[in-house]
C-alpha cells in the first residue's frame, strides 16, 4: 500500500484517523508546499509508528525552503529506502540516517550549514555511522565544501554500489569545477562501487588518481570529456572494468574516437581491461568527420548512441 499526504492538511489535525490498514502500508510520501513552515514540537506521523510493512519514507518540497524533520516520527529502523527531496539540515539528516539500520537506498538533499550546524556534524562524525546494507546513495548539496565533505565523512558504507553526488547552485546545476571536488569522492572511496554518476558534478584532472582506485566501476557517467580523465579511460588505468560510458558533453568527436580506439587496443592487449560495450553521448560540438572510424568501433563490438534528451 502507498499513501501520499499533503502536509498542510494533516498538520492541523490533533488526531489523525486515516482509516488505513497500516499493517499493509509499504510507502508514505509527504508533500510540503512552498511557503509552509513546520511549527511546534508535535509529531505529525505517529500514526505510522506501528507499520510492520513500511519500507519507504519520502519527503518532498521545493528546494527554496529548508525543513526540520524533528516533527516526523516513523519506524526508521525498518526502512530500506529514504528520500528527502527537499533541503534538510545535514546534522538532522545524519541523526535520522543513524537510526535507519536497514537502509538500502538513500536520496537526500542537505542545506547550507551554519557554523553551529558544522560543529554539530563534526561531533557526529567522531562516531561513524555504519550502514552495511546501503547500496545506492544520491546526495545533493550546495557549492560549499563543508556541506558535503563533513556529511559524507560521518558515513561508513562498505556495501555501496552506486554513488551519485549532485552539486547545486541557487541558479541551477553548478557547471564549473571546484578545487574540493576530489574530497567528495575520497569520502566514499571504496572498491565496491560499480556505478558512479558524475553527470551533475564538476570534474577535473586531479580526480584521476581517486577514480583509478575505484577499480570495479562498470558504469560511469561524466559531465564532460575532461582530457586527463578521458586519456586514462582510454589506457584502462581508470575503470578497467568499465563496460558502459555516458557523456553529457563532448567537445570533439574525433578526440573521443581517439580515446575509444585506445580503449579497444588496451582491452585486446591487456586481460585486465574490459572492452567498452556501450557509449552514450548527449551533447556534442561537432559531427563525426570520418564515418569509417565510427564503423570500425561498431565492428569492434562498441555501440555508440547519440542522444539529445536533456533528461537521460
PDB file of C-alpha atoms in Angstrom:
ATOM      1  CA  UNK A   1       0.000   0.000   0.000  1.00  0.00           C
ATOM      2  CA  UNK A   2       1.187   3.525  -0.834  1.00  0.00           C
ATOM      3  CA  UNK A   3      -0.018   6.669   0.964  1.00  0.00           C
ATOM      4  CA  UNK A   4       0.582  10.233  -0.263  1.00  0.00           C
ATOM      5  CA  UNK A   5      -0.223  13.061   2.143  1.00  0.00           C
ATOM      6  CA  UNK A   6      -0.226  16.846   1.791  1.00  0.00           C
ATOM      7  CA  UNK A   7       1.392  18.308   4.895  1.00  0.00           C
ATOM      8  CA  UNK A   8      -0.705  21.496   5.404  1.00  0.00           C
ATOM      9  CA  UNK A   9      -3.823  19.370   5.718  1.00  0.00           C
ATOM     10  CA  UNK A  10      -2.636  16.820   8.233  1.00  0.00           C
ATOM     11  CA  UNK A  11      -0.673  19.174  10.497  1.00  0.00           C
ATOM     12  CA  UNK A  12      -3.894  20.860  11.609  1.00  0.00           C
ATOM     13  CA  UNK A  13      -5.312  17.629  12.998  1.00  0.00           C
ATOM     14  CA  UNK A  14      -4.930  16.934  16.703  1.00  0.00           C
ATOM     15  CA  UNK A  15      -5.815  13.327  15.950  1.00  0.00           C
ATOM     16  CA  UNK A  16      -5.327  11.757  12.544  1.00  0.00           C
ATOM     17  CA  UNK A  17      -7.659   8.886  11.780  1.00  0.00           C
ATOM     18  CA  UNK A  18      -6.975   7.811   8.188  1.00  0.00           C
ATOM     19  CA  UNK A  19      -8.920   4.573   8.466  1.00  0.00           C
ATOM     20  CA  UNK A  20      -5.947   2.743   6.979  1.00  0.00           C
ATOM     21  CA  UNK A  21      -4.915  -0.845   7.221  1.00  0.00           C
ATOM     22  CA  UNK A  22      -1.450   0.165   8.387  1.00  0.00           C
ATOM     23  CA  UNK A  23      -0.418  -3.461   8.541  1.00  0.00           C
ATOM     24  CA  UNK A  24      -0.011  -3.396   4.732  1.00  0.00           C
ATOM     25  CA  UNK A  25       1.371   0.156   4.388  1.00  0.00           C
ATOM     26  CA  UNK A  26       4.651  -0.039   2.459  1.00  0.00           C
ATOM     27  CA  UNK A  27       5.389   3.568   1.468  1.00  0.00           C
ATOM     28  CA  UNK A  28       4.481   7.041   2.689  1.00  0.00           C
ATOM     29  CA  UNK A  29       5.163  10.295   0.816  1.00  0.00           C
ATOM     30  CA  UNK A  30       4.660  13.692   2.470  1.00  0.00           C
ATOM     31  CA  UNK A  31       4.336  16.810   0.299  1.00  0.00           C
ATOM     32  CA  UNK A  32       5.138  20.209   1.812  1.00  0.00           C
ATOM     33  CA  UNK A  33       4.322  23.193  -0.462  1.00  0.00           C
ATOM     34  CA  UNK A  34       6.322  26.410  -0.710  1.00  0.00           C
ATOM     35  CA  UNK A  35       5.645  28.982   1.985  1.00  0.00           C
ATOM     36  CA  UNK A  36       4.814  26.409   4.656  1.00  0.00           C
ATOM     37  CA  UNK A  37       6.838  26.164   7.874  1.00  0.00           C
ATOM     38  CA  UNK A  38       6.758  23.423  10.462  1.00  0.00           C
ATOM     39  CA  UNK A  39       5.898  24.910  13.857  1.00  0.00           C
ATOM     40  CA  UNK A  40       5.622  23.347  17.291  1.00  0.00           C
ATOM     41  CA  UNK A  41       7.075  20.120  18.673  1.00  0.00           C
ATOM     42  CA  UNK A  42       4.114  17.904  17.827  1.00  0.00           C
ATOM     43  CA  UNK A  43       4.931  14.786  15.855  1.00  0.00           C
ATOM     44  CA  UNK A  44       2.564  14.508  12.913  1.00  0.00           C
ATOM     45  CA  UNK A  45       3.093  10.961  11.701  1.00  0.00           C
ATOM     46  CA  UNK A  46       2.918   8.959  14.904  1.00  0.00           C
ATOM     47  CA  UNK A  47       0.083   7.031  13.275  1.00  0.00           C
ATOM     48  CA  UNK A  48       2.754   5.306  11.177  1.00  0.00           C
ATOM     49  CA  UNK A  49       4.946   4.183  14.063  1.00  0.00           C
ATOM     50  CA  UNK A  50       3.426   0.705  14.072  1.00  0.00           C
ATOM     51  CA  UNK A  51       3.547  -0.221  10.391  1.00  0.00           C
ATOM     52  CA  UNK A  52       5.316  -3.576  10.095  1.00  0.00           C
ATOM     53  CA  UNK A  53       5.489  -3.396   6.269  1.00  0.00           C
ATOM     54  CA  UNK A  54       6.588   0.254   5.948  1.00  0.00           C
ATOM     55  CA  UNK A  55       9.842   0.327   3.982  1.00  0.00           C
ATOM     56  CA  UNK A  56       9.925   3.699   2.163  1.00  0.00           C
ATOM     57  CA  UNK A  57       9.644   7.176   3.664  1.00  0.00           C
ATOM     58  CA  UNK A  58       9.682  10.114   1.227  1.00  0.00           C
ATOM     59  CA  UNK A  59       9.525  13.827   1.949  1.00  0.00           C
ATOM     60  CA  UNK A  60       9.088  16.354  -0.860  1.00  0.00           C
ATOM     61  CA  UNK A  61       9.021  20.149  -1.004  1.00  0.00           C
ATOM     62  CA  UNK A  62      10.503  22.953  -3.138  1.00  0.00           C
ATOM     63  CA  UNK A  63      14.245  23.388  -2.672  1.00  0.00           C
ATOM     64  CA  UNK A  64      13.638  27.023  -1.745  1.00  0.00           C
ATOM     65  CA  UNK A  65      12.728  26.014   1.814  1.00  0.00           C
ATOM     66  CA  UNK A  66      14.612  24.070   4.472  1.00  0.00           C
ATOM     67  CA  UNK A  67      12.622  21.605   6.542  1.00  0.00           C
ATOM     68  CA  UNK A  68      13.267  20.298  10.001  1.00  0.00           C
ATOM     69  CA  UNK A  69      12.500  16.633  10.463  1.00  0.00           C
ATOM     70  CA  UNK A  70      12.214  16.594  14.247  1.00  0.00           C
ATOM     71  CA  UNK A  71       8.445  16.624  13.716  1.00  0.00           C
ATOM     72  CA  UNK A  72       8.470  13.363  11.794  1.00  0.00           C
ATOM     73  CA  UNK A  73       8.283  10.143  13.714  1.00  0.00           C
ATOM     74  CA  UNK A  74       8.497   6.911  11.761  1.00  0.00           C
ATOM     75  CA  UNK A  75       9.829   3.389  12.364  1.00  0.00           C
ATOM     76  CA  UNK A  76      13.223   4.393  10.982  1.00  0.00           C
ATOM     77  CA  UNK A  77      14.945   1.146  11.906  1.00  0.00           C
ATOM     78  CA  UNK A  78      12.867  -0.912   9.463  1.00  0.00           C
ATOM     79  CA  UNK A  79      13.070   1.452   6.478  1.00  0.00           C
ATOM     80  CA  UNK A  80      15.012   0.336   3.408  1.00  0.00           C
ATOM     81  CA  UNK A  81      14.504   3.490   1.291  1.00  0.00           C
ATOM     82  CA  UNK A  82      14.816   7.112   2.395  1.00  0.00           C
ATOM     83  CA  UNK A  83      14.045  10.019   0.041  1.00  0.00           C
ATOM     84  CA  UNK A  84      14.363  13.645   1.140  1.00  0.00           C
ATOM     85  CA  UNK A  85      13.608  15.693  -1.984  1.00  0.00           C
ATOM     86  CA  UNK A  86      13.918  18.957  -0.110  1.00  0.00           C
ATOM     87  CA  UNK A  87      16.564  20.888   1.802  1.00  0.00           C
ATOM     88  CA  UNK A  88      17.264  19.110   5.088  1.00  0.00           C
ATOM     89  CA  UNK A  89      19.663  20.233   7.801  1.00  0.00           C
ATOM     90  CA  UNK A  90      22.697  17.981   7.466  1.00  0.00           C
ATOM     91  CA  UNK A  91      23.047  17.051  11.141  1.00  0.00           C
ATOM     92  CA  UNK A  92      19.311  16.248  11.361  1.00  0.00           C
ATOM     93  CA  UNK A  93      19.656  14.051   8.297  1.00  0.00           C
ATOM     94  CA  UNK A  94      22.547  12.203   9.933  1.00  0.00           C
ATOM     95  CA  UNK A  95      20.504  11.745  13.109  1.00  0.00           C
ATOM     96  CA  UNK A  96      17.791  10.056  11.052  1.00  0.00           C
ATOM     97  CA  UNK A  97      20.187   8.008   8.929  1.00  0.00           C
ATOM     98  CA  UNK A  98      21.854   6.724  12.094  1.00  0.00           C
ATOM     99  CA  UNK A  99      18.521   5.155  13.084  1.00  0.00           C
ATOM    100  CA  UNK A 100      17.932   3.599   9.646  1.00  0.00           C
ATOM    101  CA  UNK A 101      19.964   0.469  10.321  1.00  0.00           C
ATOM    102  CA  UNK A 102      18.317  -1.470   7.455  1.00  0.00           C
ATOM    103  CA  UNK A 103      18.733   1.285   4.861  1.00  0.00           C
ATOM    104  CA  UNK A 104      19.480   0.142   1.309  1.00  0.00           C
ATOM    105  CA  UNK A 105      18.754   3.242  -0.822  1.00  0.00           C
ATOM    106  CA  UNK A 106      19.217   6.870   0.226  1.00  0.00           C
ATOM    107  CA  UNK A 107      18.431  10.009  -1.790  1.00  0.00           C
ATOM    108  CA  UNK A 108      18.836  13.224   0.195  1.00  0.00           C
ATOM    109  CA  UNK A 109      19.473  16.935  -0.256  1.00  0.00           C
ATOM    110  CA  UNK A 110      21.251  18.810   2.513  1.00  0.00           C
ATOM    111  CA  UNK A 111      21.135  22.552   3.096  1.00  0.00           C
ATOM    112  CA  UNK A 112      23.962  25.030   3.561  1.00  0.00           C
ATOM    113  CA  UNK A 113      25.489  24.641   7.002  1.00  0.00           C
ATOM    114  CA  UNK A 114      25.846  27.331   9.605  1.00  0.00           C
ATOM    115  CA  UNK A 115      28.875  27.330  11.899  1.00  0.00           C
ATOM    116  CA  UNK A 116      26.715  25.839  14.648  1.00  0.00           C
ATOM    117  CA  UNK A 117      25.490  23.078  12.366  1.00  0.00           C
ATOM    118  CA  UNK A 118      29.055  22.365  11.267  1.00  0.00           C
ATOM    119  CA  UNK A 119      30.084  21.942  14.892  1.00  0.00           C
ATOM    120  CA  UNK A 120      27.217  19.530  15.473  1.00  0.00           C
ATOM    121  CA  UNK A 121      28.000  17.430  12.409  1.00  0.00           C
ATOM    122  CA  UNK A 122      31.682  17.361  13.363  1.00  0.00           C
ATOM    123  CA  UNK A 123      30.654  15.841  16.682  1.00  0.00           C
ATOM    124  CA  UNK A 124      28.562  13.228  14.888  1.00  0.00           C
ATOM    125  CA  UNK A 125      31.424  12.314  12.550  1.00  0.00           C
ATOM    126  CA  UNK A 126      33.590  11.285  15.528  1.00  0.00           C
ATOM    127  CA  UNK A 127      31.387   8.227  15.891  1.00  0.00           C
ATOM    128  CA  UNK A 128      30.972   6.990  12.288  1.00  0.00           C
ATOM    129  CA  UNK A 129      27.598   5.747  11.119  1.00  0.00           C
ATOM    130  CA  UNK A 130      27.956   2.269   9.599  1.00  0.00           C
ATOM    131  CA  UNK A 131      25.282   1.321   7.051  1.00  0.00           C
ATOM    132  CA  UNK A 132      26.234  -2.183   5.874  1.00  0.00           C
ATOM    133  CA  UNK A 133      23.174  -2.676   3.644  1.00  0.00           C
ATOM    134  CA  UNK A 134      23.243   0.680   1.825  1.00  0.00           C
ATOM    135  CA  UNK A 135      23.967   0.050  -1.862  1.00  0.00           C
ATOM    136  CA  UNK A 136      22.688   3.261  -3.510  1.00  0.00           C
ATOM    137  CA  UNK A 137      23.421   6.837  -2.433  1.00  0.00           C
ATOM    138  CA  UNK A 138      22.415  10.054  -4.181  1.00  0.00           C
ATOM    139  CA  UNK A 139      23.224  13.256  -2.344  1.00  0.00           C
ATOM    140  CA  UNK A 140      22.561  16.831  -3.404  1.00  0.00           C
ATOM    141  CA  UNK A 141      24.358  19.718  -1.745  1.00  0.00           C
ATOM    142  CA  UNK A 142      25.415  23.315  -2.291  1.00  0.00           C
ATOM    143  CA  UNK A 143      28.785  24.573  -3.513  1.00  0.00           C
ATOM    144  CA  UNK A 144      30.230  24.914  -0.002  1.00  0.00           C
ATOM    145  CA  UNK A 145      32.995  22.436   0.768  1.00  0.00           C
ATOM    146  CA  UNK A 146      31.790  21.589   4.271  1.00  0.00           C
ATOM    147  CA  UNK A 147      28.247  20.845   3.133  1.00  0.00           C
ATOM    148  CA  UNK A 148      29.173  17.554   1.554  1.00  0.00           C
ATOM    149  CA  UNK A 149      32.561  16.550   2.903  1.00  0.00           C
ATOM    150  CA  UNK A 150      31.670  16.626   6.590  1.00  0.00           C
ATOM    151  CA  UNK A 151      28.382  14.859   5.900  1.00  0.00           C
ATOM    152  CA  UNK A 152      29.995  12.041   3.939  1.00  0.00           C
ATOM    153  CA  UNK A 153      32.892  11.713   6.360  1.00  0.00           C
ATOM    154  CA  UNK A 154      30.426  10.656   9.051  1.00  0.00           C
ATOM    155  CA  UNK A 155      29.308   7.637   6.994  1.00  0.00           C
ATOM    156  CA  UNK A 156      30.842   4.198   6.510  1.00  0.00           C
ATOM    157  CA  UNK A 157      29.333   2.398   3.516  1.00  0.00           C
ATOM    158  CA  UNK A 158      31.028  -0.978   2.989  1.00  0.00           C
ATOM    159  CA  UNK A 159      28.358  -2.222   0.552  1.00  0.00           C
ATOM    160  CA  UNK A 160      27.949   0.900  -1.600  1.00  0.00           C
ATOM    161  CA  UNK A 161      27.496   0.006  -5.287  1.00  0.00           C
ATOM    162  CA  UNK A 162      26.015   3.171  -6.831  1.00  0.00           C
ATOM    163  CA  UNK A 163      27.002   6.732  -5.937  1.00  0.00           C
ATOM    164  CA  UNK A 164      25.705   9.989  -7.424  1.00  0.00           C
ATOM    165  CA  UNK A 165      26.811  13.336  -5.982  1.00  0.00           C
ATOM    166  CA  UNK A 166      24.830  16.319  -7.303  1.00  0.00           C
ATOM    167  CA  UNK A 167      26.188  19.822  -6.837  1.00  0.00           C
ATOM    168  CA  UNK A 168      23.621  22.613  -6.788  1.00  0.00           C
ATOM    169  CA  UNK A 169      23.625  26.387  -7.025  1.00  0.00           C
ATOM    170  CA  UNK A 170      20.652  28.639  -6.443  1.00  0.00           C
ATOM    171  CA  UNK A 171      20.669  29.224 -10.191  1.00  0.00           C
ATOM    172  CA  UNK A 172      20.724  25.540 -11.070  1.00  0.00           C
ATOM    173  CA  UNK A 173      23.395  22.953 -11.814  1.00  0.00           C
ATOM    174  CA  UNK A 174      26.921  24.050 -10.999  1.00  0.00           C
ATOM    175  CA  UNK A 175      28.947  23.579 -14.178  1.00  0.00           C
ATOM    176  CA  UNK A 176      32.410  24.888 -13.250  1.00  0.00           C
ATOM    177  CA  UNK A 177      34.961  22.655 -11.491  1.00  0.00           C
ATOM    178  CA  UNK A 178      35.703  23.330  -7.832  1.00  0.00           C
ATOM    179  CA  UNK A 179      39.064  22.617  -6.173  1.00  0.00           C
ATOM    180  CA  UNK A 180      37.497  20.488  -3.441  1.00  0.00           C
ATOM    181  CA  UNK A 181      35.503  18.110  -5.672  1.00  0.00           C
ATOM    182  CA  UNK A 182      38.147  15.463  -5.052  1.00  0.00           C
ATOM    183  CA  UNK A 183      37.230  15.333  -1.345  1.00  0.00           C
ATOM    184  CA  UNK A 184      33.725  14.138  -2.224  1.00  0.00           C
ATOM    185  CA  UNK A 185      34.993  11.041  -3.987  1.00  0.00           C
ATOM    186  CA  UNK A 186      37.649  10.377  -1.367  1.00  0.00           C
ATOM    187  CA  UNK A 187      34.977  10.447   1.328  1.00  0.00           C
ATOM    188  CA  UNK A 188      33.168   7.434  -0.116  1.00  0.00           C
ATOM    189  CA  UNK A 189      36.089   5.777  -1.861  1.00  0.00           C
ATOM    190  CA  UNK A 190      35.575   2.019  -1.910  1.00  0.00           C
ATOM    191  CA  UNK A 191      36.169  -0.749  -4.386  1.00  0.00           C
ATOM    192  CA  UNK A 192      32.565  -1.903  -4.071  1.00  0.00           C
ATOM    193  CA  UNK A 193      31.239   0.955  -6.257  1.00  0.00           C
ATOM    194  CA  UNK A 194      30.012  -0.427  -9.582  1.00  0.00           C
ATOM    195  CA  UNK A 195      28.148   2.625 -10.921  1.00  0.00           C
ATOM    196  CA  UNK A 196      29.489   6.154 -10.496  1.00  0.00           C
ATOM    197  CA  UNK A 197      27.299   9.000 -11.740  1.00  0.00           C
ATOM    198  CA  UNK A 198      29.152  12.321 -12.137  1.00  0.00           C
ATOM    199  CA  UNK A 199      26.749  13.679 -14.748  1.00  0.00           C
ATOM    200  CA  UNK A 200      25.720  16.567 -12.473  1.00  0.00           C
ATOM    201  CA  UNK A 201      29.068  17.075 -10.819  1.00  0.00           C
ATOM    202  CA  UNK A 202      32.076  19.115 -11.992  1.00  0.00           C
ATOM    203  CA  UNK A 203      35.133  17.006 -12.747  1.00  0.00           C
ATOM    204  CA  UNK A 204      38.768  17.878 -13.260  1.00  0.00           C
ATOM    205  CA  UNK A 205      42.001  16.038 -13.883  1.00  0.00           C
ATOM    206  CA  UNK A 206      43.060  15.897 -10.232  1.00  0.00           C
ATOM    207  CA  UNK A 207      40.366  13.248  -9.737  1.00  0.00           C
ATOM    208  CA  UNK A 208      42.242  10.734 -11.906  1.00  0.00           C
ATOM    209  CA  UNK A 209      44.119   9.091  -9.037  1.00  0.00           C
ATOM    210  CA  UNK A 210      40.995   8.711  -6.924  1.00  0.00           C
ATOM    211  CA  UNK A 211      38.982   7.315  -9.816  1.00  0.00           C
ATOM    212  CA  UNK A 212      41.772   4.841 -10.556  1.00  0.00           C
ATOM    213  CA  UNK A 213      41.266   3.296  -7.112  1.00  0.00           C
ATOM    214  CA  UNK A 214      37.579   2.665  -7.862  1.00  0.00           C
ATOM    215  CA  UNK A 215      38.599  -0.344  -9.896  1.00  0.00           C
ATOM    216  CA  UNK A 216      35.209  -2.089 -10.013  1.00  0.00           C
ATOM    217  CA  UNK A 217      33.257   0.713 -11.704  1.00  0.00           C
ATOM    218  CA  UNK A 218      31.406  -0.792 -14.668  1.00  0.00           C
ATOM    219  CA  UNK A 219      29.049   2.110 -15.443  1.00  0.00           C
ATOM    220  CA  UNK A 220      30.375   5.679 -15.468  1.00  0.00           C
ATOM    221  CA  UNK A 221      28.559   8.971 -16.096  1.00  0.00           C
ATOM    222  CA  UNK A 222      30.670  12.083 -16.774  1.00  0.00           C
ATOM    223  CA  UNK A 223      29.548  15.698 -17.077  1.00  0.00           C
ATOM    224  CA  UNK A 224      32.156  16.408 -19.776  1.00  0.00           C
ATOM    225  CA  UNK A 225      35.160  14.953 -21.593  1.00  0.00           C
ATOM    226  CA  UNK A 226      37.940  16.152 -19.292  1.00  0.00           C
ATOM    227  CA  UNK A 227      41.125  15.348 -21.299  1.00  0.00           C
ATOM    228  CA  UNK A 228      43.155  13.843 -18.468  1.00  0.00           C
ATOM    229  CA  UNK A 229      40.393  11.558 -17.274  1.00  0.00           C
ATOM    230  CA  UNK A 230      39.405  10.528 -20.802  1.00  0.00           C
ATOM    231  CA  UNK A 231      43.024   9.696 -21.668  1.00  0.00           C
ATOM    232  CA  UNK A 232      43.268   7.463 -18.595  1.00  0.00           C
ATOM    233  CA  UNK A 233      39.991   5.781 -19.546  1.00  0.00           C
ATOM    234  CA  UNK A 234      41.414   5.020 -22.970  1.00  0.00           C
ATOM    235  CA  UNK A 235      44.510   3.419 -21.450  1.00  0.00           C
ATOM    236  CA  UNK A 236      42.434   1.462 -18.936  1.00  0.00           C
ATOM    237  CA  UNK A 237      44.213   2.952 -15.903  1.00  0.00           C
ATOM    238  CA  UNK A 238      40.819   4.326 -14.795  1.00  0.00           C
ATOM    239  CA  UNK A 239      37.840   1.978 -14.548  1.00  0.00           C
ATOM    240  CA  UNK A 240      39.500  -1.089 -16.116  1.00  0.00           C
ATOM    241  CA  UNK A 241      36.200  -2.993 -15.808  1.00  0.00           C
ATOM    242  CA  UNK A 242      34.149  -0.263 -17.476  1.00  0.00           C
ATOM    243  CA  UNK A 243      31.546  -1.522 -19.953  1.00  0.00           C
ATOM    244  CA  UNK A 244      29.204   1.495 -20.187  1.00  0.00           C
ATOM    245  CA  UNK A 245      30.165   5.168 -20.523  1.00  0.00           C
ATOM    246  CA  UNK A 246      27.679   8.066 -20.544  1.00  0.00           C
ATOM    247  CA  UNK A 247      28.962  11.515 -21.546  1.00  0.00           C
ATOM    248  CA  UNK A 248      26.888  14.654 -21.083  1.00  0.00           C
ATOM    249  CA  UNK A 249      29.091  16.761 -23.330  1.00  0.00           C
ATOM    250  CA  UNK A 250      31.839  16.104 -25.879  1.00  0.00           C
ATOM    251  CA  UNK A 251      33.983  18.892 -27.307  1.00  0.00           C
ATOM    252  CA  UNK A 252      35.402  16.894 -30.217  1.00  0.00           C
ATOM    253  CA  UNK A 253      34.136  13.593 -31.523  1.00  0.00           C
ATOM    254  CA  UNK A 254      37.431  12.920 -33.295  1.00  0.00           C
ATOM    255  CA  UNK A 255      39.258  13.260 -29.981  1.00  0.00           C
ATOM    256  CA  UNK A 256      36.694  10.956 -28.377  1.00  0.00           C
ATOM    257  CA  UNK A 257      37.237   8.398 -31.138  1.00  0.00           C
ATOM    258  CA  UNK A 258      40.979   8.508 -30.331  1.00  0.00           C
ATOM    259  CA  UNK A 259      40.123   7.572 -26.739  1.00  0.00           C
ATOM    260  CA  UNK A 260      37.688   4.828 -27.734  1.00  0.00           C
ATOM    261  CA  UNK A 261      40.147   3.321 -30.204  1.00  0.00           C
ATOM    262  CA  UNK A 262      42.813   3.332 -27.499  1.00  0.00           C
ATOM    263  CA  UNK A 263      40.399   1.518 -25.186  1.00  0.00           C
ATOM    264  CA  UNK A 264      39.764  -1.149 -27.830  1.00  0.00           C
ATOM    265  CA  UNK A 265      43.520  -1.669 -28.160  1.00  0.00           C
ATOM    266  CA  UNK A 266      44.005  -1.761 -24.383  1.00  0.00           C
ATOM    267  CA  UNK A 267      41.273  -4.385 -23.979  1.00  0.00           C
ATOM    268  CA  UNK A 268      42.839  -6.556 -26.681  1.00  0.00           C
ATOM    269  CA  UNK A 269      46.333  -6.278 -25.225  1.00  0.00           C
ATOM    270  CA  UNK A 270      45.528  -6.484 -21.518  1.00  0.00           C
ATOM    271  CA  UNK A 271      43.303  -9.147 -19.991  1.00  0.00           C
ATOM    272  CA  UNK A 272      42.757  -6.856 -17.009  1.00  0.00           C
ATOM    273  CA  UNK A 273      40.987  -4.230 -19.142  1.00  0.00           C
ATOM    274  CA  UNK A 274      37.358  -4.820 -20.127  1.00  0.00           C
ATOM    275  CA  UNK A 275      36.107  -3.754 -23.550  1.00  0.00           C
ATOM    276  CA  UNK A 276      33.653  -0.864 -23.674  1.00  0.00           C
ATOM    277  CA  UNK A 277      30.288  -2.079 -24.925  1.00  0.00           C
ATOM    278  CA  UNK A 278      28.022   0.995 -24.689  1.00  0.00           C
ATOM    279  CA  UNK A 279      28.861   4.680 -25.147  1.00  0.00           C
ATOM    280  CA  UNK A 280      26.132   7.321 -24.930  1.00  0.00           C
ATOM    281  CA  UNK A 281      26.704  10.967 -25.875  1.00  0.00           C
ATOM    282  CA  UNK A 282      24.049  13.538 -25.004  1.00  0.00           C
ATOM    283  CA  UNK A 283      25.527  16.739 -26.424  1.00  0.00           C
ATOM    284  CA  UNK A 284      28.439  17.487 -28.755  1.00  0.00           C
ATOM    285  CA  UNK A 285      30.027  20.388 -30.626  1.00  0.00           C
ATOM    286  CA  UNK A 286      30.526  18.647 -33.948  1.00  0.00           C
ATOM    287  CA  UNK A 287      29.580  15.663 -36.034  1.00  0.00           C
ATOM    288  CA  UNK A 288      31.945  12.795 -36.864  1.00  0.00           C
ATOM    289  CA  UNK A 289      34.210  13.737 -39.774  1.00  0.00           C
ATOM    290  CA  UNK A 290      35.165  10.168 -40.555  1.00  0.00           C
ATOM    291  CA  UNK A 291      32.338   7.674 -40.707  1.00  0.00           C
ATOM    292  CA  UNK A 292      34.848   4.863 -41.188  1.00  0.00           C
ATOM    293  CA  UNK A 293      36.150   5.325 -37.627  1.00  0.00           C
ATOM    294  CA  UNK A 294      32.632   5.078 -36.223  1.00  0.00           C
ATOM    295  CA  UNK A 295      32.026   1.956 -38.307  1.00  0.00           C
ATOM    296  CA  UNK A 296      35.281   0.383 -37.096  1.00  0.00           C
ATOM    297  CA  UNK A 297      34.367   0.973 -33.468  1.00  0.00           C
ATOM    298  CA  UNK A 298      30.948  -0.563 -34.084  1.00  0.00           C
ATOM    299  CA  UNK A 299      32.524  -3.592 -35.717  1.00  0.00           C
ATOM    300  CA  UNK A 300      34.781  -3.914 -32.674  1.00  0.00           C
ATOM    301  CA  UNK A 301      31.635  -4.501 -30.585  1.00  0.00           C
ATOM    302  CA  UNK A 302      31.032  -0.973 -29.290  1.00  0.00           C
ATOM    303  CA  UNK A 303      27.569   0.571 -29.526  1.00  0.00           C
ATOM    304  CA  UNK A 304      27.720   4.380 -29.759  1.00  0.00           C
ATOM    305  CA  UNK A 305      24.442   6.208 -29.209  1.00  0.00           C
ATOM    306  CA  UNK A 306      23.946   9.933 -29.874  1.00  0.00           C
ATOM    307  CA  UNK A 307      21.098  11.488 -27.904  1.00  0.00           C
ATOM    308  CA  UNK A 308      19.660  14.949 -27.389  1.00  0.00           C
ATOM    309  CA  UNK A 309      17.368  14.183 -24.466  1.00  0.00           C
ATOM    310  CA  UNK A 310      18.291  16.502 -21.543  1.00  0.00           C
ATOM    311  CA  UNK A 311      16.591  14.183 -19.039  1.00  0.00           C
ATOM    312  CA  UNK A 312      18.527  10.972 -19.780  1.00  0.00           C
TER     313      UNK A 312
END
